Short mmCIF file of C-alpha atoms in Angstrom, two decimals:
data_model
loop_
_atom_site.label_atom_id
_atom_site.label_comp_id
_atom_site.label_asym_id
_atom_site.label_seq_id
_atom_site.Cartn_x
_atom_site.Cartn_y
_atom_site.Cartn_z
CA MET A 1 -10.06 -33.57 -25.85
CA VAL A 2 -11.34 -36.63 -24.17
CA SER A 3 -10.28 -38.64 -20.97
CA LEU A 4 -10.36 -42.52 -20.85
CA THR A 5 -11.12 -44.34 -17.63
CA ILE A 6 -10.75 -48.36 -17.92
CA SER A 7 -11.81 -50.77 -14.92
CA PRO A 8 -11.64 -54.18 -14.88
CA VAL A 9 -15.31 -56.24 -14.63
CA LYS A 10 -15.10 -59.52 -12.34
CA ASN A 11 -17.92 -62.21 -12.25
CA VAL A 12 -19.01 -63.57 -9.03
CA GLU A 13 -15.57 -65.44 -8.46
CA GLY A 14 -13.39 -63.01 -8.98
CA LYS A 15 -12.13 -63.53 -12.28
CA ILE A 16 -11.85 -60.59 -14.81
CA VAL A 17 -14.32 -61.18 -17.41
CA GLY A 18 -13.94 -57.94 -19.63
CA ALA A 19 -13.34 -53.95 -18.83
CA SER A 20 -15.69 -51.10 -19.07
CA LYS A 21 -14.66 -48.06 -20.10
CA ILE A 22 -15.60 -44.39 -19.40
CA ALA A 23 -14.85 -41.53 -21.58
CA ARG A 24 -14.89 -38.17 -20.46
CA ASP A 25 -14.94 -34.57 -22.49
CA ILE A 26 -12.65 -32.76 -20.49
CA THR A 27 -12.22 -29.99 -23.46
CA GLU A 28 -13.75 -27.01 -21.62
CA GLN A 29 -12.16 -27.68 -18.24
CA LYS A 30 -8.56 -27.59 -19.93
CA HIS A 31 -9.67 -24.48 -21.90
CA SER A 32 -10.44 -22.84 -18.13
CA HIS A 33 -7.15 -24.60 -16.83
CA GLU A 34 -5.52 -22.65 -19.91
CA GLN A 35 -7.34 -19.47 -19.20
CA ILE A 36 -6.38 -19.11 -15.45
CA GLY A 37 -3.09 -19.83 -16.27
CA THR A 38 -2.76 -16.92 -18.75
CA LEU A 39 -4.46 -14.68 -16.53
CA ALA A 40 -2.20 -15.52 -13.53
CA ARG A 41 0.74 -14.67 -16.17
CA GLU A 42 -0.87 -11.38 -16.60
CA ALA A 43 -1.69 -10.33 -13.29
CA GLU A 44 2.00 -11.25 -12.76
CA HIS A 45 2.95 -9.23 -15.37
CA ARG A 46 1.50 -6.11 -14.18
CA SER A 47 1.76 -6.30 -10.68
CA LYS A 48 5.54 -6.05 -11.33
CA ASN A 49 5.15 -3.38 -14.02
CA LEU A 50 3.06 -1.23 -11.37
CA LEU A 51 5.52 -1.82 -8.78
CA ALA A 52 8.32 -0.74 -11.04
CA ASN A 53 6.69 2.69 -11.88
CA VAL A 54 5.65 2.93 -8.54
CA GLN A 55 9.45 2.57 -7.44
CA ALA A 56 10.79 4.89 -10.03
CA ILE A 57 8.39 7.30 -8.69
CA VAL A 58 9.95 6.95 -5.45
CA ASN A 59 13.59 6.72 -6.29
CA LEU A 60 12.99 10.06 -9.12
CA SER A 61 10.64 12.21 -6.94
CA GLN A 62 12.77 15.14 -4.85
CA ALA A 63 11.23 18.37 -2.71
CA GLU A 64 12.78 20.61 0.00
CA THR A 65 10.72 19.39 2.51
CA ALA A 66 9.85 15.99 3.80
CA ASP A 67 6.26 17.16 3.59
CA ASP A 68 6.36 18.07 -0.33
CA LEU A 69 8.14 15.18 -0.90
CA LYS A 70 5.39 12.99 0.51
CA LYS A 71 2.92 15.36 -1.36
CA ALA A 72 4.70 14.76 -4.72
CA ILE A 73 4.45 10.73 -4.45
CA GLU A 74 1.50 10.52 -3.37
CA GLY A 75 0.07 13.04 -6.58
CA ARG A 76 1.76 10.65 -8.77
CA ILE A 77 1.19 7.50 -7.38
CA GLN A 78 -2.44 8.13 -7.58
CA ALA A 79 -2.57 9.38 -11.40
CA LEU A 80 -1.12 5.84 -11.80
CA ALA A 81 -3.93 4.50 -9.63
CA ASN A 82 -6.62 6.71 -11.72
CA VAL A 83 -5.44 5.36 -15.29
CA HIS A 84 -5.17 1.68 -13.70
CA SER A 85 -9.09 2.18 -12.61
CA LEU A 86 -9.69 2.75 -16.73
CA PHE A 87 -8.04 -0.58 -17.28
CA VAL A 88 -10.41 -2.65 -15.58
CA ALA A 89 -12.90 -1.43 -17.69
CA THR A 90 -11.10 -2.43 -20.84
CA ARG A 91 -9.84 -5.69 -19.55
CA TRP A 92 -6.59 -4.44 -19.20
CA ILE A 93 -6.61 -3.73 -22.98
CA GLY A 94 -5.73 0.07 -22.68
CA ALA A 95 -7.14 3.31 -22.02
CA GLU A 96 -8.78 6.06 -23.96
CA VAL A 97 -6.75 9.53 -24.42
CA SER A 98 -9.62 11.46 -23.67
CA THR A 99 -10.70 9.83 -20.55
CA ILE A 100 -7.35 10.08 -19.05
CA ALA A 101 -7.12 13.74 -19.92
CA ARG A 102 -10.83 14.63 -18.60
CA GLN A 103 -9.66 12.34 -15.64
CA GLU A 104 -6.13 14.14 -14.83
CA LEU A 105 -7.81 17.75 -15.34
CA ALA A 106 -10.80 17.31 -13.77
CA PRO A 107 -9.72 18.86 -10.52
CA TYR A 108 -8.87 22.22 -11.94
CA SER A 109 -11.36 22.96 -14.63
CA GLU A 110 -14.22 22.40 -12.06
CA ARG A 111 -14.65 25.94 -11.13
CA ARG A 112 -14.71 27.54 -14.66
CA GLU A 113 -15.71 25.10 -17.22
CA LYS A 114 -13.73 26.45 -20.27
CA ARG A 115 -10.26 26.81 -18.12
CA VAL A 116 -9.09 23.66 -19.73
CA ARG A 117 -10.19 22.93 -23.31
CA ILE A 118 -9.59 19.07 -24.53
CA ASP A 119 -9.61 18.28 -28.42
CA GLY A 120 -8.40 15.11 -30.19
CA PRO A 121 -9.87 11.80 -31.34
CA GLU A 122 -10.58 8.94 -30.37
CA VAL A 123 -7.30 7.07 -29.37
CA LEU A 124 -6.92 3.70 -27.47
CA LEU A 125 -3.65 3.46 -25.84
CA GLU A 126 -1.91 0.37 -24.66
CA PRO A 127 -1.45 0.21 -20.91
CA ASP A 128 2.29 1.34 -21.12
CA ALA A 129 1.55 4.25 -23.13
CA ALA A 130 -1.49 5.13 -21.53
CA GLN A 131 0.58 5.19 -17.91
CA GLY A 132 3.44 7.45 -19.53
CA ILE A 133 0.55 9.87 -20.67
CA ALA A 134 -1.11 10.33 -17.32
CA MET A 135 2.00 10.72 -15.91
CA THR A 136 2.83 13.77 -18.23
CA LEU A 137 -0.32 14.65 -17.79
CA HIS A 138 -0.36 14.83 -14.06
CA GLU A 139 3.37 16.86 -13.88
CA LEU A 140 2.00 19.28 -16.94
CA ALA A 141 -1.04 20.01 -14.69
CA THR A 142 0.86 20.10 -11.10
CA ASN A 143 3.38 22.48 -12.91
CA ALA A 144 0.86 24.88 -14.28
CA ALA A 145 -1.30 24.63 -10.87
CA LYS A 146 1.94 25.97 -8.78
CA TYR A 147 3.76 28.26 -11.20
CA GLY A 148 2.05 28.36 -14.51
CA ALA A 149 -1.29 29.10 -16.04
CA LEU A 150 -3.57 27.52 -13.20
CA SER A 151 -2.10 29.25 -10.51
CA VAL A 152 -4.21 32.08 -11.14
CA ALA A 153 -7.68 32.68 -11.65
CA ASN A 154 -8.09 33.67 -15.68
CA GLY A 155 -5.30 31.01 -16.98
CA GLU A 156 -6.12 28.69 -19.19
CA VAL A 157 -4.59 25.13 -20.51
CA GLU A 158 -5.57 23.91 -23.99
CA LEU A 159 -4.92 20.20 -24.66
CA LYS A 160 -4.99 18.98 -28.22
CA TRP A 161 -3.80 15.64 -29.84
CA SER A 162 -4.18 14.04 -33.23
CA GLN A 163 -2.61 11.38 -35.40
CA ARG A 164 -0.22 11.62 -38.47
CA SER A 165 -0.48 9.79 -41.45
CA ASP A 166 2.79 7.59 -40.22
CA GLY A 167 0.57 6.33 -37.02
CA ARG A 168 2.59 8.58 -34.14
CA LEU A 169 0.37 10.70 -32.01
CA GLU A 170 1.08 14.23 -31.29
CA PHE A 171 0.46 16.48 -28.26
CA ARG A 172 0.39 19.92 -27.73
CA TRP A 173 -0.33 21.28 -24.31
CA ALA A 174 -0.18 25.42 -24.33
CA GLU A 175 -1.06 27.64 -21.61
CA SER A 176 -2.10 31.27 -21.21
CA GLY A 177 -3.26 33.91 -19.14
CA GLY A 178 -1.26 32.57 -16.34
CA PRO A 179 2.04 34.51 -15.28
CA THR A 180 4.81 36.09 -17.23
CA VAL A 181 6.92 32.96 -18.12
CA ARG A 182 10.68 32.73 -18.62
CA ALA A 183 12.84 29.82 -19.58
CA PRO A 184 14.37 27.79 -16.29
CA THR A 185 18.21 28.43 -16.23
CA ARG A 186 18.06 24.51 -15.29
CA ARG A 187 15.80 22.03 -16.22
CA GLY A 188 13.20 21.13 -13.56
CA PHE A 189 12.21 18.07 -12.01
CA GLY A 190 8.59 17.71 -13.85
CA SER A 191 10.14 18.32 -16.90
CA ARG A 192 12.86 15.46 -16.26
CA ILE A 193 10.60 13.37 -15.10
CA ILE A 194 8.47 13.77 -18.72
CA GLU A 195 11.18 13.38 -20.64
CA GLN A 196 11.99 10.31 -18.91
CA VAL A 197 8.70 8.67 -19.47
CA ILE A 198 8.33 9.93 -22.97
CA THR A 199 11.69 8.82 -23.94
CA GLN A 200 10.64 4.96 -22.45
CA LEU A 201 8.06 4.77 -24.91
CA LYS A 202 10.32 6.16 -27.66
CA GLY A 203 8.62 9.05 -28.11
CA GLU A 204 10.03 12.42 -28.25
CA THR A 205 9.41 15.80 -26.05
CA ARG A 206 9.89 19.62 -26.94
CA PHE A 207 9.30 22.57 -24.43
CA ASP A 208 8.89 25.87 -25.64
CA TRP A 209 8.77 28.11 -22.83
CA ARG A 210 7.03 31.41 -24.33
CA ALA A 211 6.37 34.71 -22.52
CA ASP A 212 2.53 34.02 -22.19
CA GLY A 213 2.72 30.76 -21.35
CA LEU A 214 4.10 26.74 -21.64
CA VAL A 215 4.05 24.98 -24.76
CA CYS A 216 4.64 21.51 -24.74
CA GLU A 217 4.87 19.33 -27.67
CA ILE A 218 5.05 15.34 -27.66
CA THR A 219 5.38 12.62 -30.30
CA LEU A 220 4.32 9.12 -29.55
CA PRO A 221 4.68 5.84 -31.56
CA VAL A 222 1.13 4.33 -30.89
#
């Protein structure tokens, strides 16, 4: 693209005797402006999405005391912040599943290396799906630390995922070595959050409250 500037050329008497033309190639400048506009729109979209997630966390969070409520909200927002830090490295393309899993489960595997086992192929999730999985793993790990396998010294968690032939992603969270598990008489708050998050991503969730440990299976389109 060219910007053309035309100016009159006058003689000593002030009469116009011609014209001068200056042509400038502004292709790169226009491209830069378009990039800035695209980035601004993307930043606006991401900001609105993040604020909507934070608002949902605050609205959905419940606890018996104000202090517990504060901790619950802080933990969920931190899970969002963690996965957003991964987006920066990929310029907001998404985040890889194993990186999300290691990041969310790292606090529970520091004392004993094999306490948390993670296994699955490399899969890059787009931001919405990555946020959903980060929140889901946060809720599962928090529940396990309070009531399940991660609440005792010898408890273990195994997280596996695989990609089916139809492209859907299957996750399996299995706990063992913890307290004896009994099926709850009503759905817990963490379970409701997981189901809501996965449903919004057009996925499916199944909880199996086995005596030797909770098994949670998730199927997600990617």
